[in-house]
Coordinates of C-alpha atoms in Angstrom, one line a residue:
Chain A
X5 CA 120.3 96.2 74.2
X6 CA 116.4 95.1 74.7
X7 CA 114.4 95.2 71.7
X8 CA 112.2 98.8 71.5
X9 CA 110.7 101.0 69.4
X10 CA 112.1 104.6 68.7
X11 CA 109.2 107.0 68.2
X12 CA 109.6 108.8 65.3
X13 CA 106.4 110.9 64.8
X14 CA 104.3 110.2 67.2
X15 CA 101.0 111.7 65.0
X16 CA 97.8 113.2 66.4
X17 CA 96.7 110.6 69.3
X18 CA 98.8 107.4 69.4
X19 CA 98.6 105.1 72.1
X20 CA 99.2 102.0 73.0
X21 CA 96.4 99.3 73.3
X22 CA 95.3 95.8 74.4
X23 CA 92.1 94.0 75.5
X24 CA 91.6 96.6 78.4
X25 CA 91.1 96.0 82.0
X26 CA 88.3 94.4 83.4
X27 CA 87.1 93.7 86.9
X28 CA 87.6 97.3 88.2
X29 CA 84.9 99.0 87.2
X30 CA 83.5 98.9 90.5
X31 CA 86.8 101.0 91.9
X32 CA 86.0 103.7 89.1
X33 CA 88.7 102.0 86.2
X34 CA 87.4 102.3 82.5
X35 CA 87.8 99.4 80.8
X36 CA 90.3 101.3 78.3
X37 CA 92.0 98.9 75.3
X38 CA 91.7 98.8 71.5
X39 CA 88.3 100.6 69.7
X40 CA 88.8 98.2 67.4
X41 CA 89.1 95.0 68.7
X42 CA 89.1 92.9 65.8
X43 CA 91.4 94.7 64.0
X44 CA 94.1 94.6 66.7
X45 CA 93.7 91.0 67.0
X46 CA 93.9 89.9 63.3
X47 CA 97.1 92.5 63.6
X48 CA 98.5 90.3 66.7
X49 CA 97.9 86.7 64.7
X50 CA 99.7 88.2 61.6
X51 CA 102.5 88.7 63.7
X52 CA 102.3 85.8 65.5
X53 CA 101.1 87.3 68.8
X54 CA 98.8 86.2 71.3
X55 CA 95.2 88.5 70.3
X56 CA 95.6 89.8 73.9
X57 CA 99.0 91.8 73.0
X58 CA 99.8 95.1 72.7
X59 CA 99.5 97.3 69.6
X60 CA 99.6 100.9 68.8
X61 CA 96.5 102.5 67.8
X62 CA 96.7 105.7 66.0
X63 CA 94.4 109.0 65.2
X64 CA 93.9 110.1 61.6
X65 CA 97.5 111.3 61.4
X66 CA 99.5 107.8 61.5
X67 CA 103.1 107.4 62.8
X68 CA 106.5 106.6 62.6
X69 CA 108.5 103.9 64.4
X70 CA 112.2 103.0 64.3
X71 CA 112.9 99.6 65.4
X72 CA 116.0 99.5 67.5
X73 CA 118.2 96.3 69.6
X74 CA 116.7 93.7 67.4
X75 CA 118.5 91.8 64.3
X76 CA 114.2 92.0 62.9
X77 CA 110.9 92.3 63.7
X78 CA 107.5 91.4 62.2
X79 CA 105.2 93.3 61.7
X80 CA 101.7 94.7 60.2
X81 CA 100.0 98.0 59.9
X82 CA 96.1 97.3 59.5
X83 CA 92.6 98.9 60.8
X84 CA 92.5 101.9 59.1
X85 CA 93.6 101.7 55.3
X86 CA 96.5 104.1 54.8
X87 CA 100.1 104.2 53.0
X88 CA 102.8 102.2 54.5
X89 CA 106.4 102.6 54.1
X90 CA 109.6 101.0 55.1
X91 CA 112.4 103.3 55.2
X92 CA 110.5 105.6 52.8
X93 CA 109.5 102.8 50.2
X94 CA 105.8 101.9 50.1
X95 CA 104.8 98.2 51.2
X96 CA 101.5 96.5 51.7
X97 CA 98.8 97.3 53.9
X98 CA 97.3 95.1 56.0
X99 CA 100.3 92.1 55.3
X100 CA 103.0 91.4 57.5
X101 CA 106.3 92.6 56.6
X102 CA 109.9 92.2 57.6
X103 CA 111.4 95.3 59.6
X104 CA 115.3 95.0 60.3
X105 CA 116.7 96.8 62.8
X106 CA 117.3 100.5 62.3
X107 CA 114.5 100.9 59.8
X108 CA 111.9 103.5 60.2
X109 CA 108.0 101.8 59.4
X110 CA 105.2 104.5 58.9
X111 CA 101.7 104.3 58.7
X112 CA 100.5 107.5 57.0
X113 CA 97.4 109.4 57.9
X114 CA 94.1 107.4 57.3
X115 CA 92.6 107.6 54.0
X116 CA 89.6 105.0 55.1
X117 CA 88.8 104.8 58.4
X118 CA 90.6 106.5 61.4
X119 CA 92.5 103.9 63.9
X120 CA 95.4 102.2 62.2
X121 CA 96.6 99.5 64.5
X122 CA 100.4 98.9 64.2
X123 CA 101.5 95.0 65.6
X124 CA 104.9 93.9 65.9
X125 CA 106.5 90.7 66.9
X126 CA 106.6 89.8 70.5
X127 CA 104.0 92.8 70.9
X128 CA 104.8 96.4 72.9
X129 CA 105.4 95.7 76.6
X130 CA 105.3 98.5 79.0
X131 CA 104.6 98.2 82.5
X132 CA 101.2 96.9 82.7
X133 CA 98.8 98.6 85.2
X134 CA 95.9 96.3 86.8
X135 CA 97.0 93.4 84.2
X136 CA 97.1 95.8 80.9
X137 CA 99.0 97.9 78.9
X138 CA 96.4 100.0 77.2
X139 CA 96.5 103.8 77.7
X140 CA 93.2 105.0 79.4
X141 CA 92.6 108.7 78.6
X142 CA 89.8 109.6 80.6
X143 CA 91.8 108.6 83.7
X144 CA 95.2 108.6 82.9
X145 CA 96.0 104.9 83.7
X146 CA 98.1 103.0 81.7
X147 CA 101.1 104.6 79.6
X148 CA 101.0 108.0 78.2
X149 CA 100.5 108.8 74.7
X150 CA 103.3 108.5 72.6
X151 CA 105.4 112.0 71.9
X152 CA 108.3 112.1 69.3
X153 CA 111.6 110.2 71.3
X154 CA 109.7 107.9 73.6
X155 CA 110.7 104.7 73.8
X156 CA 108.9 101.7 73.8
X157 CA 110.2 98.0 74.7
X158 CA 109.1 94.9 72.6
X159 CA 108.3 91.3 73.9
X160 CA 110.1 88.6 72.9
X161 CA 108.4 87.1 69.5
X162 CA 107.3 84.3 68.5
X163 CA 107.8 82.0 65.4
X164 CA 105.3 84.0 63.0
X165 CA 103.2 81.5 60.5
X166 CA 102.7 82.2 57.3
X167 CA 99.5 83.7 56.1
X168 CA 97.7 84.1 52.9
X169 CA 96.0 87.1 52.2
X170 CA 93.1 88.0 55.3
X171 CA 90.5 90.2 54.8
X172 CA 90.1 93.0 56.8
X173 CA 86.9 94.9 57.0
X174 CA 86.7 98.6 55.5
X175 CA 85.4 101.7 57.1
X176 CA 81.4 102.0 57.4
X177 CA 80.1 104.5 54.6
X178 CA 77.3 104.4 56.7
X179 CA 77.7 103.6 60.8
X180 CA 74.5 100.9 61.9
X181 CA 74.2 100.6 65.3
X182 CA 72.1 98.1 66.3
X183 CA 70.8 99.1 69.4
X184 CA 69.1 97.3 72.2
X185 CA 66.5 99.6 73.7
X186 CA 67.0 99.9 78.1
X187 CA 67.7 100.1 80.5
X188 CA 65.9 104.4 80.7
X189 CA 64.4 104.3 77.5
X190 CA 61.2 104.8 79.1
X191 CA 62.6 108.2 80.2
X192 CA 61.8 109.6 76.5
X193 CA 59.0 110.3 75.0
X194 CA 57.7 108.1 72.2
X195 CA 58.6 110.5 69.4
X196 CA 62.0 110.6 70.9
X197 CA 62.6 106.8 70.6
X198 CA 60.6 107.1 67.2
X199 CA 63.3 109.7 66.4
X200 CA 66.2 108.0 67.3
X201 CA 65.5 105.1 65.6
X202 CA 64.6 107.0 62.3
X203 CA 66.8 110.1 62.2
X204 CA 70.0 110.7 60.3
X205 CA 72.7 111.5 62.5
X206 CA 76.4 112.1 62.0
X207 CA 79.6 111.7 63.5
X208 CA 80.6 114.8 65.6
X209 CA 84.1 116.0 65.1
X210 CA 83.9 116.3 69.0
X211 CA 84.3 112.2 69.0
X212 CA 87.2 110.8 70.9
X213 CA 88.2 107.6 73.0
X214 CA 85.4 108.2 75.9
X215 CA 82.5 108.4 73.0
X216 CA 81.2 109.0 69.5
X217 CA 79.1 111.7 69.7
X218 CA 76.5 112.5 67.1
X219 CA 74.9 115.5 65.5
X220 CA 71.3 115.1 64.6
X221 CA 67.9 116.1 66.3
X222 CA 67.9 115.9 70.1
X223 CA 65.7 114.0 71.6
X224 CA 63.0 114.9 74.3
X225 CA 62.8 113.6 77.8
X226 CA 59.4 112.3 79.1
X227 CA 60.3 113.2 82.6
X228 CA 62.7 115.6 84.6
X229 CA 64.8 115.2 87.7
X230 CA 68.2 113.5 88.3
X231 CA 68.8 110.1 87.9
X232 CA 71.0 108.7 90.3
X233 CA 74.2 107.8 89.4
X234 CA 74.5 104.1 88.4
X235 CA 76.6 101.8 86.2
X236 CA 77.5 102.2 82.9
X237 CA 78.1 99.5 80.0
X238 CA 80.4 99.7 76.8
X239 CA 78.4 100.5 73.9
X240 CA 75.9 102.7 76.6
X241 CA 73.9 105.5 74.2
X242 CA 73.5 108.1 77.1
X243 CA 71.9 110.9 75.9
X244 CA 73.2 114.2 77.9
X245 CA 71.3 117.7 78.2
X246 CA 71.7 118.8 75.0
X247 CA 69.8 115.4 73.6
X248 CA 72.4 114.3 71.0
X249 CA 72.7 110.4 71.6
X250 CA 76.4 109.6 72.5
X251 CA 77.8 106.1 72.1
X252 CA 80.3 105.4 75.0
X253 CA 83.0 103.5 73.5
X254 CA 86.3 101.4 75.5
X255 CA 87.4 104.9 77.9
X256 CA 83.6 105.5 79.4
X257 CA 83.1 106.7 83.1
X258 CA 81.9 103.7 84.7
X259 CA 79.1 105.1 86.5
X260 CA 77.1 108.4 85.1
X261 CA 73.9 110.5 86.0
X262 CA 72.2 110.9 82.1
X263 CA 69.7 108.5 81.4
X264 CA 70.7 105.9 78.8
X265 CA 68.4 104.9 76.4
X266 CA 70.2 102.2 74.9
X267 CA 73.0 100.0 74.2
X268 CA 74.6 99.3 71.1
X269 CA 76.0 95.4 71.2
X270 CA 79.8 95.1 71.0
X271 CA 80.2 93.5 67.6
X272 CA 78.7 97.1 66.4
X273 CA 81.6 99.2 67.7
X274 CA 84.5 98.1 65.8
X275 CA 83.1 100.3 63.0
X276 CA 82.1 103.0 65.5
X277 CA 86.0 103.1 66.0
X278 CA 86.8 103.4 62.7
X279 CA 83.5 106.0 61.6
X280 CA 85.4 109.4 60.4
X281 CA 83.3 112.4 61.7
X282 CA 80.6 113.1 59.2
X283 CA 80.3 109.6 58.7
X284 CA 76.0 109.1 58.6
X285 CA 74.9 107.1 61.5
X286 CA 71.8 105.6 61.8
X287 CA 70.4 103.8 64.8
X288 CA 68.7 100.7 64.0
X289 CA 66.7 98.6 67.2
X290 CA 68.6 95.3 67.5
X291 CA 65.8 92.1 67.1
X292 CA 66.3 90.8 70.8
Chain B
X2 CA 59.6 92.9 100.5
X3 CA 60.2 95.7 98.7
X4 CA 60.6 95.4 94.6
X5 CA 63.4 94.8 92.9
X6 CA 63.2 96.0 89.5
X7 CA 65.8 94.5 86.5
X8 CA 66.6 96.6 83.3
X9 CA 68.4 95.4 80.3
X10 CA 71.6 97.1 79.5
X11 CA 72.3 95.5 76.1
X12 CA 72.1 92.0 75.6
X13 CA 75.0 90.5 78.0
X14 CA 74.2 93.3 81.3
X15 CA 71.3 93.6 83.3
X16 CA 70.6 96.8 85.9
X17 CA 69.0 95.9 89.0
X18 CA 67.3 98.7 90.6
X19 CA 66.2 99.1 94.2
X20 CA 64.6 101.6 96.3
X21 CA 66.8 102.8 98.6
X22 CA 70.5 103.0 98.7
X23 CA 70.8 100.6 101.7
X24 CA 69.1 98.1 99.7
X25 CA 71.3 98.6 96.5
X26 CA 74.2 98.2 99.3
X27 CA 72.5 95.0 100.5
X28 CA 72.0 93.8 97.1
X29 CA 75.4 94.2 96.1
X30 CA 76.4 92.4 99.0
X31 CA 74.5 89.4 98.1
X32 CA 76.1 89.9 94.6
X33 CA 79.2 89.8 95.9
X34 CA 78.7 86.6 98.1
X35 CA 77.3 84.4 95.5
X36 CA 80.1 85.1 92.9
X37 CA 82.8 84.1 95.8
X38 CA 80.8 80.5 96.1
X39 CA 80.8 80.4 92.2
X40 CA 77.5 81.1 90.9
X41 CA 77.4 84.2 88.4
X42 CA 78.7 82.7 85.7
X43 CA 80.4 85.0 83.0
X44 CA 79.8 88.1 85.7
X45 CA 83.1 90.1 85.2
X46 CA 81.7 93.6 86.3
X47 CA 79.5 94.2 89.1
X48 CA 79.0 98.1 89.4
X49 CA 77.1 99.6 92.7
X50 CA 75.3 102.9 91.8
X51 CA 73.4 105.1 93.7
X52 CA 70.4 102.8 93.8
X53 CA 71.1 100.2 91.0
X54 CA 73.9 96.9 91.1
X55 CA 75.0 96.9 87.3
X56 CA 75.7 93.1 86.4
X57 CA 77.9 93.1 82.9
X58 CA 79.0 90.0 80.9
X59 CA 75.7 87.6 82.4
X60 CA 75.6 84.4 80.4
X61 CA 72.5 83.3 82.2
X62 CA 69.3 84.1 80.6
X63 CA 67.1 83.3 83.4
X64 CA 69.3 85.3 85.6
X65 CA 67.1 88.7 85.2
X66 CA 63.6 86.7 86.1
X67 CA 65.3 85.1 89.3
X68 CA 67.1 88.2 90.7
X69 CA 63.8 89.7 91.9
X70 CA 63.0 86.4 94.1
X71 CA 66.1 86.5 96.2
X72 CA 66.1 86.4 99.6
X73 CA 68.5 89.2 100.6
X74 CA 69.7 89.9 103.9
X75 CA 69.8 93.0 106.0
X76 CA 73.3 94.5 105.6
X77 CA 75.7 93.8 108.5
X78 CA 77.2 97.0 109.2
X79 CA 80.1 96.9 112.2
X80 CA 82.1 94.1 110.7
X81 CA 85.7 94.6 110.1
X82 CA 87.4 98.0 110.9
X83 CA 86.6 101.3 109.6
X84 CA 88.9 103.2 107.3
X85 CA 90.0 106.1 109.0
X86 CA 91.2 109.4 107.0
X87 CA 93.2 112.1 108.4
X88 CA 91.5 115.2 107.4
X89 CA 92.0 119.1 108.2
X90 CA 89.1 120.8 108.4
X91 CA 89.9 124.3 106.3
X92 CA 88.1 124.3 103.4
X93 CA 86.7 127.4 101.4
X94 CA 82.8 126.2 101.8
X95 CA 83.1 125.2 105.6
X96 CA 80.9 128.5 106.0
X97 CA 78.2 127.9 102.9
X98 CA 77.8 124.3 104.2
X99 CA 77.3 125.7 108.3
X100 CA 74.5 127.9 106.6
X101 CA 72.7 125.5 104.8
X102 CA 73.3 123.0 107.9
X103 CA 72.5 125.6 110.3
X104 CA 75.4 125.6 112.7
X105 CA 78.4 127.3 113.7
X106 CA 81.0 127.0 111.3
X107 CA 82.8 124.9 113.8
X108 CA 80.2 122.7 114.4
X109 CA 80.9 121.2 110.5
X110 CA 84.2 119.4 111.2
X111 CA 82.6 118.1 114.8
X112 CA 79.7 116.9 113.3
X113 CA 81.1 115.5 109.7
X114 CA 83.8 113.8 111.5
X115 CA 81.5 112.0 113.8
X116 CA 79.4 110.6 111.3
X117 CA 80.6 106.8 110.2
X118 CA 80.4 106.7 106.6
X119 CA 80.0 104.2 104.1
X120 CA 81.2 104.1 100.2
X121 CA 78.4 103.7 98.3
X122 CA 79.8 103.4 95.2
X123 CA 82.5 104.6 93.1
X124 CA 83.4 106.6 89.8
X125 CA 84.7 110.2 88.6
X126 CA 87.8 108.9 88.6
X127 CA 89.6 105.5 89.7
X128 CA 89.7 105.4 93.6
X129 CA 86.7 108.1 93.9
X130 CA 84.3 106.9 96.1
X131 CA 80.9 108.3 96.9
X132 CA 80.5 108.0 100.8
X133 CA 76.8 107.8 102.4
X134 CA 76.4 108.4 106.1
X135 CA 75.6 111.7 106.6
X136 CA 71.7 112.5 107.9
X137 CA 68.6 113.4 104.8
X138 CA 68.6 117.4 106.2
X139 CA 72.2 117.4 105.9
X140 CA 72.3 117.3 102.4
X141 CA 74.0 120.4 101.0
X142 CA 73.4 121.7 96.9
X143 CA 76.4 121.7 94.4
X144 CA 77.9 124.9 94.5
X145 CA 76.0 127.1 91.6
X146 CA 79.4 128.0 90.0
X147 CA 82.0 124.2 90.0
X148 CA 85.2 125.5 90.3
X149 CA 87.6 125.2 87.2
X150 CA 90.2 123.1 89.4
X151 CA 89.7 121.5 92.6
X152 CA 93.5 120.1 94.0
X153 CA 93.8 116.6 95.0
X154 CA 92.4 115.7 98.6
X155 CA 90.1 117.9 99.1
X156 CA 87.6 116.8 101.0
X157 CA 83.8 117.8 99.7
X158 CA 80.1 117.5 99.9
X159 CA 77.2 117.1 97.7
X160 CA 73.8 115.9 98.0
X161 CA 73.9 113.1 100.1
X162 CA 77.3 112.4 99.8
X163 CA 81.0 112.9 100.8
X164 CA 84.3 112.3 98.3
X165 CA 87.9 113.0 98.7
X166 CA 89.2 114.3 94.9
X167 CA 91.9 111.4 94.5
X168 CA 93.7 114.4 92.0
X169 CA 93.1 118.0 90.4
X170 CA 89.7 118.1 88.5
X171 CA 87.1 120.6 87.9
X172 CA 84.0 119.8 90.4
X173 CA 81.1 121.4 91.5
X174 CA 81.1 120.1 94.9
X175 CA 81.3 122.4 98.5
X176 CA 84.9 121.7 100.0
X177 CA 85.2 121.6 103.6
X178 CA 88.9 120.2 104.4
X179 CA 92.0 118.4 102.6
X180 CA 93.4 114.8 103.1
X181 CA 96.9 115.5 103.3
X182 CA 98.0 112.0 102.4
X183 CA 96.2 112.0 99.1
X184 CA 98.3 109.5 97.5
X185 CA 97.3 106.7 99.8
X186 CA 93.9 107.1 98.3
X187 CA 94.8 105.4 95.0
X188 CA 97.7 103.8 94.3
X189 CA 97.5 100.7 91.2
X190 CA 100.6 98.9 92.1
X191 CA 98.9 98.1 96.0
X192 CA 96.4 95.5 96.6
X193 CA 94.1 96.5 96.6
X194 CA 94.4 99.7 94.4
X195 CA 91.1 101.6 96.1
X196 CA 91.3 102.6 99.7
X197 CA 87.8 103.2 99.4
X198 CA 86.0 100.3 97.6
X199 CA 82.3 99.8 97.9
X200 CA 80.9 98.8 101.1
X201 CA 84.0 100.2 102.9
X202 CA 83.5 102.0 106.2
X203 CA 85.0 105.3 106.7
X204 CA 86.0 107.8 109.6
X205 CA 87.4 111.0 109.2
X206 CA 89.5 112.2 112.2
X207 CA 90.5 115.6 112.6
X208 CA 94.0 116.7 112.2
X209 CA 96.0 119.8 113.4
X210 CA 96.2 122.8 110.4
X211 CA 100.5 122.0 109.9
X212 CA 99.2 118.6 108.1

């Protein structure tokens, strides 16, 4: 029997997560993969993965995983800080531990942060789609999300390296997005872009994959119409009728019609990924 | 010479905007050429929109004050064969869109299936194209009410341009007919995964009702 995982509880949203697909943006394919890149990586190198394998990434809620066909398995539950057990016994977060086969390894539900990342040995390796693994949920590519009783098969792993302790960075109290004004700023007026960059906003509770949207004041347009559609980059702050800024994270539509007035740098979104809604966010212009 | 106008989006994409959509087509073209013969360097998205060619991952910061001082040349339409879609022409706008067009109902599958079309661009969903072809006065609004599901394959208009719904989805857009072989629109495990990339020529043919 191949090595798998067993899903115990699957939790709120738990999906399964890699660098993403690139290149296809032009055929209308999100880039999809990990919110929190740097968190699933460090997960893989614990492991001794490659950074590009595949993790789970959870919601809030955690989950549950019975490891099943192998004698054991490494592995690490880190991003989000929550409890971890092994067969109902607490161990570390955020170091690797030991899982023999049969045992059940739980991440519970976040108590900083909200995306857990679970990595295990020899990484999860469904079918990949267009060269990944990672579930896309604004178009469905990829694999599903997981549901209690799915099963999921494991690479073969590698000879894991010891590590010290690692550090691994908490949850913002407060989300900074450096943002790099463009390319429709100049569809605002300047109190909007004064506002932007001054207001407090929060994260809404209506946040997901696709984007972290805020609540805060709206922001005015200098000019009406349409804009055509055109292309749309990770970390995109488009700013839709109701003039909430919305940061498109790793699921975004590729191309869009709502002006956006700027775009926060990558390095800025791992703690977008991990900002719990309420969190205070405050947009900050990046020095070019 | 018209102007070519470049935007920042963040600090590794640019946003090239042009003033027509033939000229973003053209543009995109060029794009397209010079990343086969190597030059682009660190390019790994090039996105056609309506009027803009979205560069993401540039490396080159002089990239943005050259782009405007290309030569580009006139698209080559005609080259390499046209797509063409088998379509039945039955949908539940075919009489809005004869109003606003002015014809006979019947006149809408004639004339919409002897236009040549062109995918502009794509997005929606993966294998959603936005195809450009038909006529300025034949534009048609979005339909003041978007249904709650449109089913896969059905073949729609708005403003300037034609899509085929690659699967279910809400959408505002007037349908005029099906494709009954949806799944050939999209399919990841083919190469290449789109039947309608950008730049793609398109025909729709009309097909008996039984399809």
């Amino acid at each position: 029997m191949s090595p798998g995982l067993h899903v115990v509880r699957a939790g709120a949203l738990t999906t399964v997560q890699d660098e993403g697909r690139t290149g296809w943006a032009h055929l209308g394919v999100p880039r999809a993969g990990a919110l929190d890149a740097p968190a699933r990586r460090l997960a893989n190198r614990l492991v001794g993965n490659a950074p590009d394998a595949a993790v789970l990434e959870t919601t809030h809620t955690g989950c549950a995983v019975r490891l099943s066909g192998a004698r054991s398995v490494t592995a690490v539950v880190g991003g989000a800080g929550c409890r971890v057990t092994l067969d109902g016994r607490p161990v570390a977060w955020g170091v690797p531990v030991r899982v023999p086969d049969g045992a059940v390894l739980e991440a519970g539900p976040a108590v900083h942060g909200l995306r857990a990342y679970l990595a295990f040995g020899g990484g999860l390796v469904p079918e990949p789609v267009l060269g990944s693994r990672s579930a896309d949920l604004l178009s469905g590519l990829g694999p599903p999300v997981l549901r209690d009783g799915d099963v999921l098969p494991l690479g073969p792993a590698r000879p894991c390296p010891a590590h010290g302790a690692v550090p691994w960075p908490g949850a913002p109290a407060e989300l900074v997005l450096p943002l790099h004004p463009g390319p429709r700023d100049t569809w605002f007026t300047p109190a909007a872009l004064r506002t932007l960059t001054t207001a407090a906003y929060r994260v809404s509770e209506r946040s997901n994959r696709i984007g972290l949207r805020t609540e805060g004041p709206a922001l005015r347009r200098s000019r009406d119409g349409e804009l055509p559609s055109e292309g749309i980059v990770l970390g995109a702050v488009q700013v839709p009728p109701d003039g909430r800024p919305l940061v498109f994270l790793n699921d975004h539509p590729t191309t869009g019609g709502y002006p956006v007035v700027g775009v926060v740098a990558e390095a800025a979104l791992a703690a977008a990924a991990q900002a719990v809604p309420g969190t205070p966010v405050r947009f900050v212009v990046a020095r070019p | 010479m018209s102007a070519v106008r470049v935007l920042p989006a963040g600090p590794r994409a640019l946003l090239v905007e042009l003033q027509s959509g033939e000229e973003a087509e053209a543009f995109h073209a060029e794009l397209l050429r010079r990343r086969a013969d190597g030059g682009l360097r660190g390019v790994r998205e090039i996105v056609p929109g309506a009027r803009t060619v979205l560069l993401d991952g540039v490396e080159d910061r002089t990239l943005a004050d050259r782009l405007p001082c290309w030569e580009i040349p006139p698209l080559h339409r005609g080259a390499g064969e046209a797509v063409e879609i088998p379509v039945v022409y039955d949908g539940p706008d075919l009489a809005e869109v004869a109003r606003v067009w002015g014809v006979a109902a019947a006149e809408v599958p004639r004339i919409h299936a002897g236009t040549e079309f062109r995918v502009a661009f794509c997005g929606f969903a993966p294998g959603f194209g936005y195809l450009t072809g038909l006529p300025g006065h034949l534009r048609v609004p979005r339909r003041a009410t978007p249904r709650t599901r449109v089913p896969a394959g059905a073949l729609a208009l708005a403003g300037p341009y034609t899509g085929v719904y690659p699967r279910p989805s809400p959408g505002g857009w007037q349908i005029i007919g099906r494709m009954p072989e949806v799944a050939a629109l999209w399919d990841p495990a083919r190469e290449p995964a789109a039947l309608l990339g950008p730049g793609a020529r398109v025909r729709f043919v009309a097909a008996g009702a039984g399809g």
